[in-house]
Amino acid sequence: MAVRVAEFYSGIGGMHFALREAGVACEVVGAFDINAVANDVYRHNFPGVRVMQRSIETLPHALFEALRADLWTMSPPCQPYTRQGRQQGSDDARARSFLFLIGLLGRLERRPARLLVENVAGFERSDTRAVLLRQLTRLGYRFEEYLLNPLQLCYPNSRTRYYLVARRDAAPRECPDDCEFPPRFRHAVPGASLIQPPADPAGRVDFERGVWHHAEVRQVGCFLEDLSPAAAAAARLPQKTVDRHGYVHDVVTPQDRRTCCFTKGYTHYAEGTGSVLQTAGAVGVDPMTPENTRYFTPREVANLMGFPPSLSFPAATTTRQQYRLLGNSLSVAVVAVLADYLLHRM
Ligand SMILES: C[S@@+](CC[C@H](N)C(=O)[O-])C[C@H]1O[C@@H](n2cnc3c(N)ncnc32)[C@H](O)[C@@H]1O
C-alpha cells in the first residue's frame, strides 16, 4: 500500500522527488508552502497533488487529522539557524510554523508513523532542535540525526545539512522541558555507501577538507549540459561582474570534483552563493573573461543536487526564480538515501 505523505514546506518538491528516487511507493496527500512561484513549479511537476498555499500555522486542526499521513516531511525555513543570520532560533518568527507542527504532533489523534526533517548545518545547535527531540521522546518516536554532504555520494557539490529521521515505535517517556540531548550525529547511513570524512579527535568532521578532491567524487563535467552557442552566451559572466567581483567567485573547471553550495542568491551575489565555471585555461593562471567563464545553468545546478531529468519549470518561471527555488531546495540525492533507509530499513 502506498505511503501517505504530507509534504510541509514543499517548495519545488525536493522531498517528493527524493521519495520517488528512493523507490518509495507513496501518495503525497498534501503539499504546503506559502510561496506561489514554488507552488506553480510543484503543480507543474506533480499535477495530481493538492498544493495548499497557506501558512502552515494557520491551518485548522481538522485538516491535519483528515490527511491521515503516515509520513511527514519537513524542510522548514533555515534563516533562524544560519551562520549569516542572527541565530535567534525559536525566537525568530520564521521558526513559528515549525514549532507549531512540533506542538501539533502531541495533539493529533492519528500521528504520522515516520518523520523526515531537513535543515541547515547549525540547526543541531539550536533550541528548536531541543524542543523537537523532547517532543519526539515524549511521544515515543525513535530518532536518528545526521550531518551529511552530497560529496559523500560522489556528487561534486558541497551542501552540508542536518537531517533527522524518526519512527514511532518506542515507548513514550517523560521528558522535562530542560532535558538536553548531547550531540550524536551520524555521517553514514546504514546500508548505504557513503564516503566517510575523517574526523578530528573531538569527532568533528570537515566534509570539504575530507572529501573535496576525493578521486571517487565525479567530475563537474559529468553534470554539464551541452549548451548551444546562444545558451552559453546567456550564461556568461557579464564583463562588469568579472571586473568588479571576478576574484571573489569560487571558480571551478569541468575537471574539478567539487562546487560550492548553490544558494538562492546565485548569480545575484558573487561571494558564497555557488561556484562559477571556467571552461578554458587554468584557474588563477589564465585571467577570467566573459568568454571563458560562465554561471552553471539552472539545469546543471539541479543535476548537481541530484534532481532527475524529469524536473521542469513552467515557461513563466524566470531564470532568476529557478536559481532562487533551487537554492532553497535540497539535495535530492542525499534525501533519497535517507528516505530509503527510513521507509525500508529503520
Ligand atoms: C528551505 S525551503 C524548503 C524547500 C523545499 N524542500 C524544496 O524542495 O523546494 C522552505 C520553504 O518553506 C516555505 N515556508 C516558509 N514559511 C512557511 C509557512 N509558515 N508556511 C508554509 N510554508 C512556509 C518557503 O516558502 C520555502 O519554500
Short mmCIF file of C-alpha atoms and ligand atoms in Angstrom, two decimals:
data_model
loop_
_atom_site.label_atom_id
_atom_site.label_comp_id
_atom_site.label_asym_id
_atom_site.label_seq_id
_atom_site.Cartn_x
_atom_site.Cartn_y
_atom_site.Cartn_z
CA MET A 1 0.00 0.00 0.00
CA ALA A 2 1.25 3.48 -0.85
CA VAL A 3 2.71 5.54 1.99
CA ARG A 4 0.55 8.63 2.62
CA VAL A 5 2.88 11.63 2.74
CA ALA A 6 2.27 15.18 3.97
CA GLU A 7 4.99 17.39 2.49
CA PHE A 8 5.37 20.53 4.61
CA TYR A 9 7.46 23.40 3.19
CA SER A 10 7.15 21.63 -0.13
CA GLY A 11 8.85 24.28 -2.32
CA ILE A 12 9.51 22.73 -5.72
CA GLY A 13 9.04 19.21 -4.35
CA GLY A 14 12.57 18.15 -3.43
CA MET A 15 11.22 15.68 -0.87
CA HIS A 16 8.72 14.24 -3.36
CA PHE A 17 11.43 13.77 -5.99
CA ALA A 18 13.64 12.11 -3.37
CA LEU A 19 10.91 9.66 -2.32
CA ARG A 20 10.47 8.69 -5.95
CA GLU A 21 14.21 8.32 -6.45
CA ALA A 22 14.26 6.05 -3.39
CA GLY A 23 11.60 3.83 -4.96
CA VAL A 24 9.10 4.54 -2.19
CA ALA A 25 5.54 3.82 -3.27
CA CYS A 26 3.92 6.99 -1.99
CA GLU A 27 0.93 9.22 -2.36
CA VAL A 28 1.53 12.85 -1.39
CA VAL A 29 -1.82 13.72 0.22
CA GLY A 30 -0.94 17.38 0.74
CA ALA A 31 1.90 19.77 -0.13
CA PHE A 32 2.10 23.00 1.87
CA ASP A 33 4.03 26.16 1.05
CA ILE A 34 3.40 29.90 1.10
CA ASN A 35 5.50 30.63 -2.00
CA ALA A 36 3.25 30.99 -5.06
CA VAL A 37 6.10 30.61 -7.58
CA ALA A 38 7.34 27.43 -5.89
CA ASN A 39 3.80 26.07 -5.82
CA ASP A 40 3.42 26.62 -9.57
CA VAL A 41 6.58 24.60 -10.14
CA TYR A 42 5.32 21.89 -7.79
CA ARG A 43 1.96 21.62 -9.58
CA HIS A 44 3.74 21.57 -12.95
CA ASN A 45 5.82 18.56 -11.88
CA PHE A 46 3.19 16.75 -9.79
CA PRO A 47 -0.17 17.70 -11.32
CA GLY A 48 -2.24 15.30 -9.19
CA VAL A 49 -1.12 16.63 -5.79
CA ARG A 50 -3.21 19.01 -3.68
CA VAL A 51 -0.94 22.02 -3.06
CA MET A 52 -2.04 24.42 -0.33
CA GLN A 53 -0.77 27.98 -0.36
CA ARG A 54 -1.30 28.88 3.28
CA SER A 55 0.91 29.50 6.30
CA ILE A 56 1.09 26.11 7.93
CA GLU A 57 0.41 27.52 11.40
CA THR A 58 -2.94 28.96 10.24
CA LEU A 59 -4.38 25.66 9.01
CA PRO A 60 -7.23 24.09 11.01
CA HIS A 61 -6.61 21.08 13.21
CA ALA A 62 -9.23 19.03 11.35
CA LEU A 63 -7.24 19.33 8.12
CA PHE A 64 -4.16 17.68 9.67
CA GLU A 65 -6.30 14.86 11.09
CA ALA A 66 -8.02 14.38 7.74
CA LEU A 67 -4.67 13.93 5.96
CA ARG A 68 -4.14 10.61 7.81
CA ALA A 69 -0.49 10.86 6.77
CA ASP A 70 1.97 8.04 7.51
CA LEU A 71 4.98 10.27 6.84
CA TRP A 72 5.55 13.96 7.41
CA THR A 73 8.45 15.54 5.52
CA MET A 74 9.59 18.93 6.78
CA SER A 75 12.26 21.29 5.48
CA PRO A 76 11.40 24.44 7.42
CA PRO A 77 12.97 27.87 6.84
CA CYS A 78 16.65 27.86 7.73
CA GLN A 79 17.18 31.59 8.41
CA PRO A 80 16.73 31.25 12.21
CA TYR A 81 19.72 28.88 12.28
CA THR A 82 22.14 30.09 9.58
CA ARG A 83 25.58 31.44 10.36
CA GLN A 84 24.83 34.54 8.27
CA GLY A 85 21.59 35.20 10.19
CA ARG A 86 21.08 36.46 13.74
CA GLN A 87 20.66 32.87 15.01
CA GLN A 88 17.59 33.70 17.06
CA GLY A 89 16.40 30.11 16.82
CA SER A 90 12.90 29.62 18.21
CA ASP A 91 12.58 33.37 18.90
CA ASP A 92 12.72 34.08 15.17
CA ALA A 93 9.22 34.49 13.70
CA ARG A 94 10.23 32.20 10.84
CA ALA A 95 10.56 29.29 13.31
CA ARG A 96 6.92 29.66 14.38
CA SER A 97 5.34 27.30 11.87
CA PHE A 98 7.80 24.51 12.65
CA LEU A 99 7.25 24.91 16.39
CA PHE A 100 3.53 24.78 15.63
CA LEU A 101 3.96 21.44 13.81
CA ILE A 102 6.07 20.04 16.67
CA GLY A 103 3.36 21.02 19.16
CA LEU A 104 0.60 19.70 16.90
CA LEU A 105 2.19 16.24 16.85
CA GLY A 106 1.28 15.95 20.54
CA ARG A 107 -2.38 16.89 19.95
CA LEU A 108 -3.13 14.71 16.94
CA GLU A 109 -5.31 11.66 17.33
CA ARG A 110 -3.60 9.95 14.41
CA ARG A 111 0.10 10.76 14.42
CA PRO A 112 2.39 10.02 11.47
CA ALA A 113 4.45 6.87 11.99
CA ARG A 114 7.51 8.46 10.39
CA LEU A 115 9.14 11.88 10.10
CA LEU A 116 11.90 13.27 7.90
CA VAL A 117 13.38 16.70 8.71
CA GLU A 118 15.99 18.68 6.76
CA ASN A 119 17.67 21.92 7.79
CA VAL A 120 20.96 23.80 7.60
CA ALA A 121 24.05 22.75 9.50
CA GLY A 122 23.74 24.86 12.64
CA PHE A 123 20.22 23.64 13.40
CA GLU A 124 21.83 20.97 15.57
CA ARG A 125 22.97 23.70 18.00
CA SER A 126 19.57 25.41 18.18
CA ASP A 127 16.93 25.49 20.89
CA THR A 128 14.40 24.36 18.25
CA ARG A 129 16.26 21.05 17.99
CA ALA A 130 15.88 20.57 21.75
CA VAL A 131 12.12 21.26 21.54
CA LEU A 132 11.81 18.77 18.68
CA LEU A 133 13.76 16.00 20.40
CA ARG A 134 11.87 16.40 23.69
CA GLN A 135 8.55 16.10 21.90
CA LEU A 136 9.66 13.05 19.93
CA THR A 137 10.85 11.37 23.13
CA ARG A 138 7.55 12.11 24.92
CA LEU A 139 5.54 10.72 22.01
CA GLY A 140 7.53 7.51 21.62
CA TYR A 141 9.48 8.26 18.45
CA ARG A 142 12.87 6.66 17.94
CA PHE A 143 15.07 9.11 16.05
CA GLU A 144 18.47 9.42 14.44
CA GLU A 145 20.26 12.64 13.49
CA TYR A 146 22.67 13.06 10.62
CA LEU A 147 25.03 15.63 9.20
CA LEU A 148 25.59 14.68 5.57
CA ASN A 149 27.03 16.18 2.42
CA PRO A 150 26.35 15.19 -1.23
CA LEU A 151 30.13 14.91 -1.75
CA GLN A 152 29.86 11.69 0.27
CA LEU A 153 27.66 10.29 -2.52
CA CYS A 154 30.20 11.34 -5.17
CA TYR A 155 28.21 14.41 -6.26
CA PRO A 156 30.72 17.25 -6.76
CA ASN A 157 28.66 19.69 -4.72
CA SER A 158 29.07 20.68 -1.10
CA ARG A 159 25.84 21.15 0.86
CA THR A 160 26.25 20.03 4.46
CA ARG A 161 22.83 19.66 6.04
CA TYR A 162 21.21 18.44 9.24
CA TYR A 163 18.72 15.58 8.85
CA LEU A 164 16.51 13.77 11.30
CA VAL A 165 14.62 10.56 10.62
CA ALA A 166 12.14 9.30 13.19
CA ARG A 167 9.90 6.29 13.61
CA ARG A 168 7.14 5.96 16.18
CA ASP A 169 7.86 2.59 17.74
CA ALA A 170 9.44 3.43 21.10
CA ALA A 171 7.73 3.72 24.48
CA PRO A 172 6.59 7.28 25.28
CA ARG A 173 8.80 8.75 28.03
CA GLU A 174 8.66 11.64 30.48
CA CYS A 175 10.97 14.35 29.23
CA PRO A 176 11.35 17.58 31.22
CA ASP A 177 11.44 20.90 29.38
CA ASP A 178 15.10 21.42 30.25
CA CYS A 179 16.18 17.97 29.09
CA GLU A 180 19.35 18.20 26.99
CA PHE A 181 20.30 15.94 24.11
CA PRO A 182 24.05 15.59 23.68
CA PRO A 183 25.22 15.78 20.06
CA ARG A 184 25.30 12.37 18.40
CA PHE A 185 25.31 12.98 14.68
CA ARG A 186 25.92 10.23 12.21
CA HIS A 187 27.79 10.69 8.96
CA ALA A 188 26.91 7.31 7.49
CA VAL A 189 23.51 5.85 6.68
CA PRO A 190 23.08 2.13 7.47
CA GLY A 191 23.05 0.07 4.29
CA ALA A 192 24.16 2.96 2.03
CA SER A 193 27.57 3.50 0.50
CA LEU A 194 28.90 6.93 1.51
CA ILE A 195 32.46 8.26 1.60
CA GLN A 196 33.45 8.72 5.24
CA PRO A 197 35.07 12.07 6.00
CA PRO A 198 37.94 11.90 8.50
CA ALA A 199 37.06 13.13 12.00
CA ASP A 200 39.21 15.23 14.34
CA PRO A 201 39.94 13.90 17.88
CA ALA A 202 36.68 15.52 19.11
CA GLY A 203 34.74 13.58 16.47
CA ARG A 204 34.00 16.65 14.31
CA VAL A 205 34.21 16.17 10.57
CA ASP A 206 35.18 18.64 7.88
CA PHE A 207 33.43 17.37 4.77
CA GLU A 208 35.08 19.79 2.44
CA ARG A 209 38.63 19.21 3.57
CA GLY A 210 37.98 15.50 3.97
CA VAL A 211 36.10 14.73 0.77
CA TRP A 212 36.88 17.52 -1.72
CA HIS A 213 39.12 16.21 -4.47
CA HIS A 214 38.37 12.62 -3.42
CA ALA A 215 39.06 10.51 -6.50
CA GLU A 216 35.66 8.79 -6.28
CA VAL A 217 33.73 12.06 -6.50
CA ARG A 218 32.56 12.53 -10.08
CA GLN A 219 33.94 15.36 -12.18
CA VAL A 220 31.89 18.52 -12.64
CA GLY A 221 31.94 17.88 -16.40
CA CYS A 222 29.58 14.88 -15.94
CA PHE A 223 26.84 17.26 -14.77
CA LEU A 224 27.08 19.86 -17.54
CA GLU A 225 24.63 20.50 -20.35
CA ASP A 226 25.66 20.57 -23.96
CA LEU A 227 24.84 24.25 -24.40
CA SER A 228 24.01 25.88 -27.73
CA PRO A 229 26.19 28.93 -28.51
CA ALA A 230 23.25 31.18 -27.60
CA ALA A 231 22.65 29.45 -24.25
CA ALA A 232 26.38 29.55 -23.45
CA ALA A 233 26.44 33.27 -24.24
CA ALA A 234 23.42 33.85 -21.98
CA ALA A 235 25.18 32.08 -19.09
CA ARG A 236 28.39 34.17 -19.39
CA LEU A 237 29.51 36.34 -16.51
CA PRO A 238 28.97 39.95 -17.58
CA GLN A 239 32.18 41.93 -18.13
CA LYS A 240 31.33 44.29 -15.27
CA THR A 241 30.88 41.35 -12.87
CA VAL A 242 34.27 39.95 -13.90
CA ASP A 243 35.87 43.38 -13.44
CA ARG A 244 34.25 44.13 -10.08
CA HIS A 245 33.91 40.74 -8.42
CA GLY A 246 35.95 38.31 -10.51
CA TYR A 247 38.37 37.40 -7.72
CA VAL A 248 35.56 36.89 -5.20
CA HIS A 249 33.95 33.98 -7.06
CA ASP A 250 34.69 30.35 -6.36
CA VAL A 251 35.91 29.17 -9.76
CA VAL A 252 35.94 25.53 -10.88
CA THR A 253 36.65 23.72 -14.14
CA PRO A 254 34.88 20.72 -15.71
CA GLN A 255 37.76 18.54 -14.44
CA ASP A 256 37.22 19.53 -10.81
CA ARG A 257 35.43 17.31 -8.32
CA ARG A 258 33.75 19.99 -6.26
CA THR A 259 31.44 23.00 -6.38
CA CYS A 260 30.23 25.20 -3.52
CA CYS A 261 26.69 25.14 -2.24
CA PHE A 262 24.34 26.96 -4.62
CA THR A 263 22.12 29.32 -2.65
CA LYS A 264 19.11 31.40 -3.59
CA GLY A 265 21.39 34.39 -4.23
CA TYR A 266 23.33 32.64 -7.03
CA THR A 267 24.20 34.99 -9.93
CA HIS A 268 22.93 37.93 -7.87
CA TYR A 269 25.73 37.98 -5.30
CA ALA A 270 29.27 36.86 -6.09
CA GLU A 271 30.53 35.57 -2.75
CA GLY A 272 29.36 32.38 -1.07
CA THR A 273 26.39 31.73 -3.36
CA GLY A 274 27.83 28.97 -5.57
CA SER A 275 30.70 28.28 -7.96
CA VAL A 276 31.23 29.60 -11.48
CA LEU A 277 32.67 27.53 -14.32
CA GLN A 278 35.90 28.35 -16.13
CA THR A 279 35.62 26.49 -19.42
CA ALA A 280 39.10 27.23 -20.81
CA GLY A 281 42.51 27.91 -19.34
CA ALA A 282 43.75 27.30 -15.81
CA VAL A 283 42.08 28.83 -12.77
CA GLY A 284 44.24 31.55 -11.24
CA VAL A 285 46.69 31.42 -14.15
CA ASP A 286 44.61 32.49 -17.14
CA PRO A 287 42.51 35.54 -16.37
CA MET A 288 38.73 35.18 -16.07
CA THR A 289 36.87 36.69 -19.01
CA PRO A 290 33.23 36.53 -20.11
CA GLU A 291 34.42 34.23 -22.93
CA ASN A 292 35.95 31.59 -20.64
CA THR A 293 33.76 31.89 -17.51
CA ARG A 294 30.05 31.26 -17.09
CA TYR A 295 27.41 30.51 -14.50
CA PHE A 296 26.10 26.99 -14.10
CA THR A 297 22.66 26.86 -15.70
CA PRO A 298 19.63 26.03 -13.52
CA ARG A 299 19.54 22.56 -15.11
CA GLU A 300 23.19 22.00 -14.18
CA VAL A 301 22.55 23.17 -10.60
CA ALA A 302 19.61 20.73 -10.48
CA ASN A 303 21.87 17.94 -11.80
CA LEU A 304 24.44 18.67 -9.08
CA MET A 305 21.68 18.46 -6.46
CA GLY A 306 20.50 15.09 -7.75
CA PHE A 307 17.21 16.16 -9.32
CA PRO A 308 16.12 13.72 -12.05
CA PRO A 309 15.92 14.88 -15.69
CA SER A 310 12.12 14.98 -15.31
CA LEU A 311 12.27 18.17 -13.19
CA SER A 312 10.98 21.00 -15.33
CA PHE A 313 9.88 24.58 -14.81
CA PRO A 314 6.76 26.24 -16.19
CA ALA A 315 7.55 28.57 -19.09
CA ALA A 316 6.68 31.57 -16.90
CA THR A 317 9.39 30.82 -14.30
CA THR A 318 12.30 33.18 -14.94
CA THR A 319 15.91 32.00 -14.76
CA ARG A 320 16.39 34.12 -11.62
CA GLN A 321 13.39 32.42 -9.98
CA GLN A 322 14.72 29.00 -10.95
CA TYR A 323 18.04 29.74 -9.22
CA ARG A 324 16.20 31.02 -6.13
CA LEU A 325 13.95 27.98 -5.91
CA LEU A 326 16.80 25.52 -6.44
CA GLY A 327 18.93 27.34 -3.86
CA ASN A 328 16.11 26.94 -1.33
CA SER A 329 15.61 23.27 -2.16
CA LEU A 330 17.59 20.25 -1.07
CA SER A 331 19.96 17.54 -2.22
CA VAL A 332 17.57 15.00 -3.71
CA ALA A 333 20.47 12.53 -3.81
CA VAL A 334 21.06 12.67 -0.04
CA VAL A 335 17.38 12.73 0.93
CA ALA A 336 16.71 9.72 -1.31
CA VAL A 337 19.28 7.70 0.65
CA LEU A 338 17.69 8.72 3.97
CA ALA A 339 14.15 8.11 2.68
CA ASP A 340 15.13 4.64 1.53
CA TYR A 341 16.55 3.91 4.98
CA LEU A 342 13.59 5.43 6.87
CA LEU A 343 10.91 3.64 4.85
CA HIS A 344 12.62 0.33 4.19
CA ARG A 345 15.13 -0.45 6.96
CA MET A 346 14.95 1.81 10.02
C1 LIG B 1 14.02 25.51 2.89
S1 LIG B 1 12.66 25.83 1.85
C2 LIG B 1 12.10 24.18 1.51
C3 LIG B 1 12.18 23.87 0.05
C4 LIG B 1 11.65 22.53 -0.40
N1 LIG B 1 12.05 21.42 0.40
C5 LIG B 1 12.04 22.28 -1.85
O1 LIG B 1 12.44 21.18 -2.19
O2 LIG B 1 11.96 23.21 -2.66
C6 LIG B 1 11.44 26.40 2.98
C7 LIG B 1 10.09 26.63 2.34
O3 LIG B 1 9.16 26.92 3.39
C8 LIG B 1 8.21 27.85 2.90
N2 LIG B 1 7.63 28.47 4.10
C9 LIG B 1 8.21 29.31 4.96
N3 LIG B 1 7.39 29.60 5.99
C10 LIG B 1 6.23 28.92 5.76
C11 LIG B 1 4.99 28.82 6.44
N4 LIG B 1 4.78 29.48 7.58
N5 LIG B 1 4.02 28.05 5.92
C12 LIG B 1 4.23 27.39 4.75
N6 LIG B 1 5.39 27.44 4.05
C13 LIG B 1 6.37 28.20 4.55
C14 LIG B 1 9.02 28.77 1.99
O4 LIG B 1 8.21 29.39 1.04
C15 LIG B 1 10.02 27.80 1.38
O5 LIG B 1 9.59 27.31 0.13
#
